[in-house]
Coordinates of C-alpha atoms and ligand atoms in Angstrom, one line a residue:
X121 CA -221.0 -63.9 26.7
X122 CA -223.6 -66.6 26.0
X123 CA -226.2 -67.1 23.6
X124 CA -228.8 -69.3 23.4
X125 CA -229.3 -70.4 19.6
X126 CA -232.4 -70.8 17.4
X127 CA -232.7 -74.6 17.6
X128 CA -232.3 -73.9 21.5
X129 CA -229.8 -76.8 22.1
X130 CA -226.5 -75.1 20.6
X131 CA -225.0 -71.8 22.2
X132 CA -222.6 -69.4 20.8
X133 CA -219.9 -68.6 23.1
X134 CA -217.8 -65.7 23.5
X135 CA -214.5 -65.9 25.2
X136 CA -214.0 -63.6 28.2
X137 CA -211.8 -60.6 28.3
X138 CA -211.9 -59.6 31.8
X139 CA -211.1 -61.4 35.4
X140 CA -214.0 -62.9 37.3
X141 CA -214.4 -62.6 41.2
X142 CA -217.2 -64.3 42.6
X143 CA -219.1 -66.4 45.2
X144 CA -221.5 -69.2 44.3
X145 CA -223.3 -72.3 45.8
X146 CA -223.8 -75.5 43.1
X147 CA -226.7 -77.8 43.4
X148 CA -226.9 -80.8 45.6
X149 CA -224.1 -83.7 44.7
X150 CA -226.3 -86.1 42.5
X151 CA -225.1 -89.8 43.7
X152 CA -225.9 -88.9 46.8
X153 CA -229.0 -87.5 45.8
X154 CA -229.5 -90.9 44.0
X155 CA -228.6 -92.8 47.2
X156 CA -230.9 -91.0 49.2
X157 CA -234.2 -91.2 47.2
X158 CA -233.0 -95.1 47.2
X159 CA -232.5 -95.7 51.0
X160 CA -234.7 -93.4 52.0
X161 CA -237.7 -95.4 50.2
X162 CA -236.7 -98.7 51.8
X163 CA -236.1 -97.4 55.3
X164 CA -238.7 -97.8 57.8
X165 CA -239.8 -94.4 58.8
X166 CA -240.3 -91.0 56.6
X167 CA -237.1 -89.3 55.3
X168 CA -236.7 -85.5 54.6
X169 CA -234.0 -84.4 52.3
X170 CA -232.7 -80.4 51.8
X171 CA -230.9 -79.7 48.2
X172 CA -231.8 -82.7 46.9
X173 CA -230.4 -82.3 42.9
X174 CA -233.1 -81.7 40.9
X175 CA -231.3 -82.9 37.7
X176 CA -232.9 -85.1 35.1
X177 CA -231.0 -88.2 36.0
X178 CA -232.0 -87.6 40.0
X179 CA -235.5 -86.5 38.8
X180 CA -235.8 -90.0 37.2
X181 CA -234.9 -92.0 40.1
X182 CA -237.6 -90.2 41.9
X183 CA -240.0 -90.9 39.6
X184 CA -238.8 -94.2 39.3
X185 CA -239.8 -94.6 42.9
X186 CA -243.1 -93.2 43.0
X187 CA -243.7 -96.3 40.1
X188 CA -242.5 -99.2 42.4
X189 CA -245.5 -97.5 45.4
X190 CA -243.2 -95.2 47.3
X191 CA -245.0 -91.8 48.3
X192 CA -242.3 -89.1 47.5
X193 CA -243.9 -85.5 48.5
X194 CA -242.3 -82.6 47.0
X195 CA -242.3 -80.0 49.7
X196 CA -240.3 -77.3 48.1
X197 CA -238.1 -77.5 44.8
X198 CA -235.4 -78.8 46.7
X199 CA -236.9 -80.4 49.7
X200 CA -238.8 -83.6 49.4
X201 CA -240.1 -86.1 52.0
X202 CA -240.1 -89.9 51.5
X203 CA -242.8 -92.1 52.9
X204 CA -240.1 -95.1 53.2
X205 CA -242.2 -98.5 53.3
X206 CA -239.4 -100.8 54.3
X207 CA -237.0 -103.4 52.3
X208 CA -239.8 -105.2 51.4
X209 CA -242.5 -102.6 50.8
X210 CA -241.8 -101.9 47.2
X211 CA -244.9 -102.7 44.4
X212 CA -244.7 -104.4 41.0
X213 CA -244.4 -101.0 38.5
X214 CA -247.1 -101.5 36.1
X215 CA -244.8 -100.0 33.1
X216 CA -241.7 -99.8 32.2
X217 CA -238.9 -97.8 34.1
X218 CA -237.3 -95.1 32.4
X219 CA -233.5 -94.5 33.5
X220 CA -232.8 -91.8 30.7
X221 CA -229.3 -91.1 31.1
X222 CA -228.6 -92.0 34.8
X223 CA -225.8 -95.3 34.9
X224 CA -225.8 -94.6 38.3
X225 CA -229.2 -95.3 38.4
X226 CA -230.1 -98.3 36.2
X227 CA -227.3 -100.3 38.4
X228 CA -228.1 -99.3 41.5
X229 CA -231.9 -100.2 41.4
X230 CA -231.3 -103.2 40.0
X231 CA -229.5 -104.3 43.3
X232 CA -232.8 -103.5 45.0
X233 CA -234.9 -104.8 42.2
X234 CA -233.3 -108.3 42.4
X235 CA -234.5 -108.8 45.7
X236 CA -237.8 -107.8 45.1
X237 CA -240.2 -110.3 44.2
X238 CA -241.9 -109.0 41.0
X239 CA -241.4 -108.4 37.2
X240 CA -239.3 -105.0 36.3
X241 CA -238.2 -103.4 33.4
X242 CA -235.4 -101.0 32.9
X243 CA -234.4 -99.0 30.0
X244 CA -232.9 -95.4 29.6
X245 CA -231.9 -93.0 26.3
X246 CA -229.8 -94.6 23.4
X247 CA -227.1 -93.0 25.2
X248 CA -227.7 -95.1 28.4
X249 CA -228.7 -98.2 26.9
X250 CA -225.3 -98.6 24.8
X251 CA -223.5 -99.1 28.2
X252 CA -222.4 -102.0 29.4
X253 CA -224.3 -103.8 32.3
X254 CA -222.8 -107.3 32.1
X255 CA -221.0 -105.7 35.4
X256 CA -223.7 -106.2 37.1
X257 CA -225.6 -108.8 35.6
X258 CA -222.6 -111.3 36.1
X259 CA -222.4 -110.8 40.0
X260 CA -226.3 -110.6 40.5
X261 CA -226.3 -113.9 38.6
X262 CA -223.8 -115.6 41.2
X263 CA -226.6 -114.3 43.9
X264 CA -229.1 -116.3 41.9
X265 CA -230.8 -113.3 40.3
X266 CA -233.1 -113.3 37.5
X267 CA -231.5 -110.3 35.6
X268 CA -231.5 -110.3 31.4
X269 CA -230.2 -107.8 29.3
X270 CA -230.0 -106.9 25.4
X271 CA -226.8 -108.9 23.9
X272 CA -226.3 -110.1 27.8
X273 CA -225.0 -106.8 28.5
X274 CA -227.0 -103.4 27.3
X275 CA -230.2 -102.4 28.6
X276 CA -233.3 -102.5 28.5
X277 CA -232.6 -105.2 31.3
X278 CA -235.6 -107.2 32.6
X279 CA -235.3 -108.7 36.1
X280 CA -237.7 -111.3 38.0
X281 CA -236.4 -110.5 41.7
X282 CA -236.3 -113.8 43.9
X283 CA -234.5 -114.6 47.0
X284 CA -230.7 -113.8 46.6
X285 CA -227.7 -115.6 48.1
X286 CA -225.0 -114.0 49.9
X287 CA -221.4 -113.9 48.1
X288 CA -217.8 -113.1 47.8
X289 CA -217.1 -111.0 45.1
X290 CA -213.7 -109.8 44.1
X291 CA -214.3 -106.3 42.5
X292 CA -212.8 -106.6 39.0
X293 CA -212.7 -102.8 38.0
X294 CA -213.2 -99.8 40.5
X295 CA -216.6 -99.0 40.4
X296 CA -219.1 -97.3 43.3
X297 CA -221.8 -98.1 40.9
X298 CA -221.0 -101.6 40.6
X299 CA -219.9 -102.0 44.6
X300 CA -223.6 -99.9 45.3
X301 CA -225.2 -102.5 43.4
X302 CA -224.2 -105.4 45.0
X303 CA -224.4 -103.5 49.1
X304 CA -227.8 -103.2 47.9
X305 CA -228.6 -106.6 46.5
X306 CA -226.8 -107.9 49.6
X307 CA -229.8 -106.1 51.9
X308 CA -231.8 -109.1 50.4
X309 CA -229.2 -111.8 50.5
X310 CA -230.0 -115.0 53.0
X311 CA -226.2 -113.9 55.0
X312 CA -223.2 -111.9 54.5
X313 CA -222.7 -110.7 51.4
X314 CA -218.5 -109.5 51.2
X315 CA -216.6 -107.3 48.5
X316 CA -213.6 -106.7 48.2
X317 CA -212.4 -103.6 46.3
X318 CA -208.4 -103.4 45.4
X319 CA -209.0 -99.1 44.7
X320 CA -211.6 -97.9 46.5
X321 CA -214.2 -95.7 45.3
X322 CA -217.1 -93.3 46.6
X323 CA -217.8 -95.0 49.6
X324 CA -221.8 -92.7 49.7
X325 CA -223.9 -96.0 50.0
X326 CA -221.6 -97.1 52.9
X327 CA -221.7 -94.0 54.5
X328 CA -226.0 -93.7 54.3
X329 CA -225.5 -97.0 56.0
X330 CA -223.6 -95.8 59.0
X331 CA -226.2 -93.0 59.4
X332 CA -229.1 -95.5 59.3
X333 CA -228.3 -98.2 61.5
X334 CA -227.6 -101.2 59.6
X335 CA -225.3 -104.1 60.4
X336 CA -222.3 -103.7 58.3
X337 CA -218.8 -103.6 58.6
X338 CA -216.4 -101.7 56.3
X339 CA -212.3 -102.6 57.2
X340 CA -209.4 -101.1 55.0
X341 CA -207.0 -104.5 53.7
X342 CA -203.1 -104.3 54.2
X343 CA -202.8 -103.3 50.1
X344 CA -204.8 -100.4 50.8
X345 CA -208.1 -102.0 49.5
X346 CA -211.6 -102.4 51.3
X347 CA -213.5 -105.3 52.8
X348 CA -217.1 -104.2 53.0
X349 CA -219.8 -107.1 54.5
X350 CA -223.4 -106.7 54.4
X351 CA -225.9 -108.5 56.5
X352 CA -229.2 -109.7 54.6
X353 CA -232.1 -108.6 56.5
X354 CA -231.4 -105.7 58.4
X355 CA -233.7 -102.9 59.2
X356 CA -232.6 -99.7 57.6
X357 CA -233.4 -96.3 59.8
X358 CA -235.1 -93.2 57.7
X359 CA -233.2 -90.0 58.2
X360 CA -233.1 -86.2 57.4
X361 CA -230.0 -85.1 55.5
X362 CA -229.0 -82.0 53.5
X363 CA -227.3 -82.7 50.7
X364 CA -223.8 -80.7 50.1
X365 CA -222.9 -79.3 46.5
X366 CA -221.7 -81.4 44.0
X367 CA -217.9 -80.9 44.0
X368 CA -218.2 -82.8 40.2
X369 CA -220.5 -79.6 39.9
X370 CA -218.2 -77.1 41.5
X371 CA -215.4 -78.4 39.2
X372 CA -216.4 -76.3 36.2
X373 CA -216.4 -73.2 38.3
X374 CA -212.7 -74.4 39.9
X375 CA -211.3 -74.7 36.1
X376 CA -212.7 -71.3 35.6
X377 CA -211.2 -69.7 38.3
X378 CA -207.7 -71.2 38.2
X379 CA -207.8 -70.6 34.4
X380 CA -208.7 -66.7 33.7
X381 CA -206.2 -64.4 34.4
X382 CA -206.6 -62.5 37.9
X383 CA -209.9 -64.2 38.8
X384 CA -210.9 -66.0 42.0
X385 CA -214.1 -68.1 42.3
X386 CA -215.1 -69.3 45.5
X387 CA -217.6 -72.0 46.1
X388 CA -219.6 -72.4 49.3
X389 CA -221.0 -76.2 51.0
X390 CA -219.2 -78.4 48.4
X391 CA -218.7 -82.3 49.1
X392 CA -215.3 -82.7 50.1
X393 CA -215.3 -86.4 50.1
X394 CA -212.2 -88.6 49.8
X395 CA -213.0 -90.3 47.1
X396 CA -214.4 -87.5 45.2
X397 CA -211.6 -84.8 45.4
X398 CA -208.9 -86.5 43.7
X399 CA -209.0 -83.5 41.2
X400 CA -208.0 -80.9 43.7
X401 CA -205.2 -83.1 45.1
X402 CA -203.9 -83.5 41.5
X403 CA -204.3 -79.4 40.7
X404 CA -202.1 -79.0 43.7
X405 CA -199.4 -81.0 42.4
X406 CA -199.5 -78.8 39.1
X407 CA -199.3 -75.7 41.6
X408 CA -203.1 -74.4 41.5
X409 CA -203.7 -71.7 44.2
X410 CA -206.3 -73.8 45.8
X411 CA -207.8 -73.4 49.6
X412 CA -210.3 -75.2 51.3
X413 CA -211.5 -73.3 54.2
X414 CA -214.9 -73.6 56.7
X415 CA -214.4 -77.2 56.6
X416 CA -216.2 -79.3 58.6
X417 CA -217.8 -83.2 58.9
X418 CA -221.0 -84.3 58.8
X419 CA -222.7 -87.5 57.6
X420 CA -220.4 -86.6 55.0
X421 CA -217.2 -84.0 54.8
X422 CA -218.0 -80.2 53.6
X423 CA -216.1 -77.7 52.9
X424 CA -215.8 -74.2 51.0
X425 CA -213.4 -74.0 47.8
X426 CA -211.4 -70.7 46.7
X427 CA -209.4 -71.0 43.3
X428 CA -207.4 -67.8 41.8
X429 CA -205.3 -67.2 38.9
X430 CA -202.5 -69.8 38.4
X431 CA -199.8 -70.3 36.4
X432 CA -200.1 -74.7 36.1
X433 CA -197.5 -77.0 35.3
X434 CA -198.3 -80.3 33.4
X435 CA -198.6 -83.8 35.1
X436 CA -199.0 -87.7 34.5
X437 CA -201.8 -89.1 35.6
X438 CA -201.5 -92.9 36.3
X439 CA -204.4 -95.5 37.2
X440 CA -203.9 -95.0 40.7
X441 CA -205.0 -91.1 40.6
X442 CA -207.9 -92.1 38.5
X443 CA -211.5 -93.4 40.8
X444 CA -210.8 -90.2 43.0
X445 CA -210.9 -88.0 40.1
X446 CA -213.4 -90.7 37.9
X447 CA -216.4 -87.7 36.5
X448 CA -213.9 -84.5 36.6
X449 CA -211.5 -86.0 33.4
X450 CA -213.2 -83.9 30.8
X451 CA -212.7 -80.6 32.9
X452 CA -209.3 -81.7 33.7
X453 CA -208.6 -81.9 30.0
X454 CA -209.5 -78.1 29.8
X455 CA -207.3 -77.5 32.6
X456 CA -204.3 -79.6 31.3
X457 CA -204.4 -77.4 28.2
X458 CA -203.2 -74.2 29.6
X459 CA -200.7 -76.3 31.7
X460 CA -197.1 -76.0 30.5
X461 CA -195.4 -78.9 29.4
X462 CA -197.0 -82.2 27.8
X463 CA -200.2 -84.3 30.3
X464 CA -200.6 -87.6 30.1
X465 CA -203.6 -89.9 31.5
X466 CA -203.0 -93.5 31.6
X467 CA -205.1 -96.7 33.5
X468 CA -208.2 -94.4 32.4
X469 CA -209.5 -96.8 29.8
X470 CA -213.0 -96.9 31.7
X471 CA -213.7 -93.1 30.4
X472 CA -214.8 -95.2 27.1
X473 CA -218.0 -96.3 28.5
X474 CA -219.1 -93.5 30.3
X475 CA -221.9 -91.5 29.0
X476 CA -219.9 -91.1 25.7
X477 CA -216.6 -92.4 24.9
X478 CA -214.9 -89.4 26.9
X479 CA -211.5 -90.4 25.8
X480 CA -212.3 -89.8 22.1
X481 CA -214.7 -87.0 23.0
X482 CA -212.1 -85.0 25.2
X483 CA -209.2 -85.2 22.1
X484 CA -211.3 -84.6 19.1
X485 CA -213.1 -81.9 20.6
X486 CA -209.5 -80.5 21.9
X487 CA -207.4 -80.8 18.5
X488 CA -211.0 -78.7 16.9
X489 CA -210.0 -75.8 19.2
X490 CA -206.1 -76.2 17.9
X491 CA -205.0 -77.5 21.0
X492 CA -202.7 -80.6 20.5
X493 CA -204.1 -83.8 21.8
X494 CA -203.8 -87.5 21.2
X495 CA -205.7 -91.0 22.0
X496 CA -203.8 -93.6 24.0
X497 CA -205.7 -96.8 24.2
X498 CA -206.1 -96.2 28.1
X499 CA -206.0 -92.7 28.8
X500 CA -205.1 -89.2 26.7
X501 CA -202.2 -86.8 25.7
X502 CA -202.3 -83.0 25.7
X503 CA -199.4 -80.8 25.2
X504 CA -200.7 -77.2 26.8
X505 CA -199.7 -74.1 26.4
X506 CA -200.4 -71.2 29.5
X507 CA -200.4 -68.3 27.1
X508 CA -202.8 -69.7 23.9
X509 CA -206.1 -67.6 24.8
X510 CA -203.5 -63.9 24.6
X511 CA -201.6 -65.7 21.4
X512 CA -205.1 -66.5 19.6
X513 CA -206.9 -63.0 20.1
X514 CA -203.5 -61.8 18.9
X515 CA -203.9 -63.5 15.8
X516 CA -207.5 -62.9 15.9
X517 CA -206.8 -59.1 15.8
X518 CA -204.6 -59.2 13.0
X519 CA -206.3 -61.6 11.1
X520 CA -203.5 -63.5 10.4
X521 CA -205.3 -66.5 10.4
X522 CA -203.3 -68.3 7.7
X523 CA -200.4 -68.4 10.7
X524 CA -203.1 -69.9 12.9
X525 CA -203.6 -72.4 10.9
X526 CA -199.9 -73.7 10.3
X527 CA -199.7 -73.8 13.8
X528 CA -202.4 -75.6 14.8
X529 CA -203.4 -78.3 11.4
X530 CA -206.1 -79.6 13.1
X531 CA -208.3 -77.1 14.2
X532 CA -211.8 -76.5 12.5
X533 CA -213.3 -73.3 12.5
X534 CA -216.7 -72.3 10.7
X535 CA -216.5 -69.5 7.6
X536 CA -216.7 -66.7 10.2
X537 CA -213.9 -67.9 12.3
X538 CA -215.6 -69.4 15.0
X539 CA -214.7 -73.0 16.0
X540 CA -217.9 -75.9 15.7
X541 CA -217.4 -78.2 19.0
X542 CA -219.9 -81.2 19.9
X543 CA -221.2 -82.6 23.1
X544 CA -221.7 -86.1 21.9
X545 CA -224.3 -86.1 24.3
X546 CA -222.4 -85.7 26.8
X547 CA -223.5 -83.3 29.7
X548 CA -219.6 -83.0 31.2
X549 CA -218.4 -82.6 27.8
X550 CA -220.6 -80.2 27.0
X551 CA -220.0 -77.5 30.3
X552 CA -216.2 -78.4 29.8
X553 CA -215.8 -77.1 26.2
X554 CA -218.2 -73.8 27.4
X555 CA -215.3 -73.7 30.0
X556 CA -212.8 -73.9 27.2
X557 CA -214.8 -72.0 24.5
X558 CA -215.0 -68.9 27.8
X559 CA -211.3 -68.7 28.8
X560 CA -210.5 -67.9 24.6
X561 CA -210.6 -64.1 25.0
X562 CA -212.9 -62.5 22.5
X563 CA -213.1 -65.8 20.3
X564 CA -216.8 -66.8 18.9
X565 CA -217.3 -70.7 19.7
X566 CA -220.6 -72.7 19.1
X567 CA -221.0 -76.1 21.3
X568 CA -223.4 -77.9 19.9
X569 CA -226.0 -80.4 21.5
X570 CA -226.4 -78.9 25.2
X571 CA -229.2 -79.7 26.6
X572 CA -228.0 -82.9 28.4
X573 CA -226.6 -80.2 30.3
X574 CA -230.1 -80.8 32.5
X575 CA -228.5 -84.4 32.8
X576 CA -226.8 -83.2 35.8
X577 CA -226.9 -79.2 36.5
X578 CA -229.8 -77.5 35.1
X579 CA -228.7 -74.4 36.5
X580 CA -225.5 -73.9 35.0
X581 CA -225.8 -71.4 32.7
X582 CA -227.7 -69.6 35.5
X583 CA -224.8 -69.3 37.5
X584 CA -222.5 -68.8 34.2
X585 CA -224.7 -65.7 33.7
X586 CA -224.8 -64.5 36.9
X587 CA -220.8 -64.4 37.5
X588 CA -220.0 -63.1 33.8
X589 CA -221.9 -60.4 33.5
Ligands
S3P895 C1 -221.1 -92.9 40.4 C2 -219.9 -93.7 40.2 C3 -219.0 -93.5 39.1 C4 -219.3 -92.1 38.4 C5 -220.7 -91.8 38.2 C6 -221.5 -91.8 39.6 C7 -221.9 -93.3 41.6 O1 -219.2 -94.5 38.2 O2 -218.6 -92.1 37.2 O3 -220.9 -90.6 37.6 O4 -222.8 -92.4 42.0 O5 -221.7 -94.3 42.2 P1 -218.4 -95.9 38.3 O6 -218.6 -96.3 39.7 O7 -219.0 -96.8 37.3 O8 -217.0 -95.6 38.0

């Protein structure tokens, strides 16, 4: 069960005591939804786009649109229609533009910004404007873009967008955002702009390409890296897309029913992109009764996802394993903790600068519920234990509570009982410890700080509601 509290941004949480069998849909996958309110404002044509996510962060970049002059016409709550005005048809915003929470935002536009030739300002939530830009600002610089930020590095960023020059860039870290950014800034470039990614990563902005006509050319390098070059100057083609669920969406739902005994969820229409699914390949090798069925390629791939009941065994996780699985780390922390044996996450360190420091989020908010966790500089630690939910209601029943707490030092629990968790803002670590606080039968949980829930999935407690009840 799950209850709303009196400040309306904490809920109380009751863990569930029966299995769950159910069929959902999730909401439109949000980069893409980012991409397409981007590309679809600086093709040349109008653009109509089904499931569009209606999240904040997605809900900001259309705004952020209809600022720079770009008529965006809401047709339905999930359907809008984009007047695009070509790559050179955007208007100086009178005001400032507000990226709230949205990373994925404030870098892309600024690729698009920089070629533009008027004055813009950027600047999100305290959240947003504590993460770091200088990887975008350095590259953008080497084009010759005007691009300033707080401390050279934190929003709000100011740009003056001029002509750009085309370049070689040599991706430092693995990052769509970044690699979006600079595809993007490269549409304005005087030439071919090339980058060259060592681990490749969500390859959406490459892929709206394809579907509207521009001159590029993507080619995979002998040490399984990428090689993407972008002409300057192209003409980009509108389109009409629907958008598949978000499988970072769907993985909430996956933990869920992997994790309570004798369930089976099965999620309809979910992105089943390469770069995105890393987390099913990974539950696989921890034996997760996972199938993917109806599948079936598009502008992108789609598919249908069925997880039951399953008995998990723990894994490392090295740097390799990490882009393909970048957004689903603090849902596979729940998972790993009714895994047998000891999980460790290494090459992760770029989980610190997400939308919270994830790392420290994940094992603080893990060794609160008693579950054994630790820091490593680059990744995490979590020793799980399959049977904890049946061992804690066990205790919980006989009130033995004392024994509870020499087994597990570090947990925190409020004068009822119930444990206190925190979101840190966080809208993954937020639906991952309801995940959590649901699969600990008949234990009272309060997560605190939830409504950057809206960040991404608005509906999620919907759908919660809807397959608990
Ligand atoms: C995103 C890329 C990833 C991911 C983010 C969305 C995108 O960030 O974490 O949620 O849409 O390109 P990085 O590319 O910075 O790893």
């Amino acid at each position: 069960m799950i209850k709303l509290l009196a400040d309306k941004n904490s809920v109380s949480v009751i863990g569930l005591n029966k299995p769950i069998k159910s069929e959902i849909n999730v909401p439109g996958d949000k980069s893409i939804s980012h991409r397409a309110v981007m590309l679809g404002s600086i093709a040349n044509g109008n653009s109509t786009i089904i499931n569009l996510s209606v999240s904040r962060d997605n809900l900001a970049t259309v705004t952020a649109f209809r600022k720079l002059g770009i008529r965006i016409e809401t047709l339905e709550e999930n359907k809008i229609k984009i007047h695009g005005n070509g790559l050179y048809g955007l208007k100086e915003p009178q005001n400032i533009i507000n990226t709230y929470n949205s990373g994925t935002l404030t870098r892309l536009i600024s690729g698009i910004l920089a070629g533009n030739d008027f004055f813009s300002v950027l600047s999100g939530d305290k959240y947003l404007n504590s993460r770091p830009m200088a990887r975008i600002i350095d590259p953008l610089a080497l084009m010759g873009a005007k691009i300033f930020g707080r401390k050279n590095n934190y929003p709000p960023l100011s740009i003056i967008g001029s002509k750009l020059k085309p370049i070689y860039y040599d991706m430092p870290i693995p990052s769509a955002q970044v690699k979006s950014c600079l595809i993007f800034a490269g549409l304005y470039a005087d030439g071919n702009t090339v980058i060259y990614e060592k681990n490749k990563t969500r390859d959406h902005t490459e892929r709206f390409l394809s579907l509207q006509d521009y001159p590029f050319t993507e080619e995979g390098t002998a040490d399984g890296g990428n090689i993407i070059n972008v002409k300057g100057g192209g003409e980009l083609k509108p389109f009409n897309i629907e958008i598949p669920g978000d499988f970072s969406s769907a993985a909430f739902f996956i933990a869920l029913g992997l994790l309570l005994k004798d369930s089976e969820i099965t999620i309809k229409n979910v992105l089943l992109n390469d770069r995105r699914v890393g987390l099913i390949n990974i539950l696989k090798r921890m034996n997760a009764n996972i199938a993917i069925i109806d599948y079936r390629e598009d502008f992108e791939k789609v598919g249908t996802i069925k997880a039951s009941y399953s008995r998990l065994s723990a894994i490392n996780i090295t740097e390799e394993d990490v882009p393909d699985m970048i957004d689903e780390f603090p849902i596979f922390a729940v998972i790993a903790s009714f895994a047998e044996g000891i999980t460790t996450v290494h090459g992760a360190k770029e989980l610190r600068v997400k939308e919270t420091d994830r790392i420290k989020a994940i094992v603080t908010n893990l060794n609160k519920f008693g579950i054994k966790s630790k820091e490593y500089d680059d990744g995490f630690e979590i020793e799980g234990n399959p049977n904890y939910s049946e061992q804690l209601d066990k205790l919980n029943k006989s009130d033995k509570f004392e024994e509870f707490d020499k087994l597990n030092k570090s947990a925190e629990k409020k004068d009822n009982g119930s444990f206190d968790i925190k979101s840190y803002g966080d809208h993954r670590i937020a639906m991952s410890m309801i995940i959590l606080a649901l699969l600990l039968k008949n234990k009272e949980t309060a997560v605190n700080d939830v409504r950057c829930i809206n960040t991404s999935f608005p509906g999620f407690f919907d759908i919660l509601k809807k397959i608990i009840l």
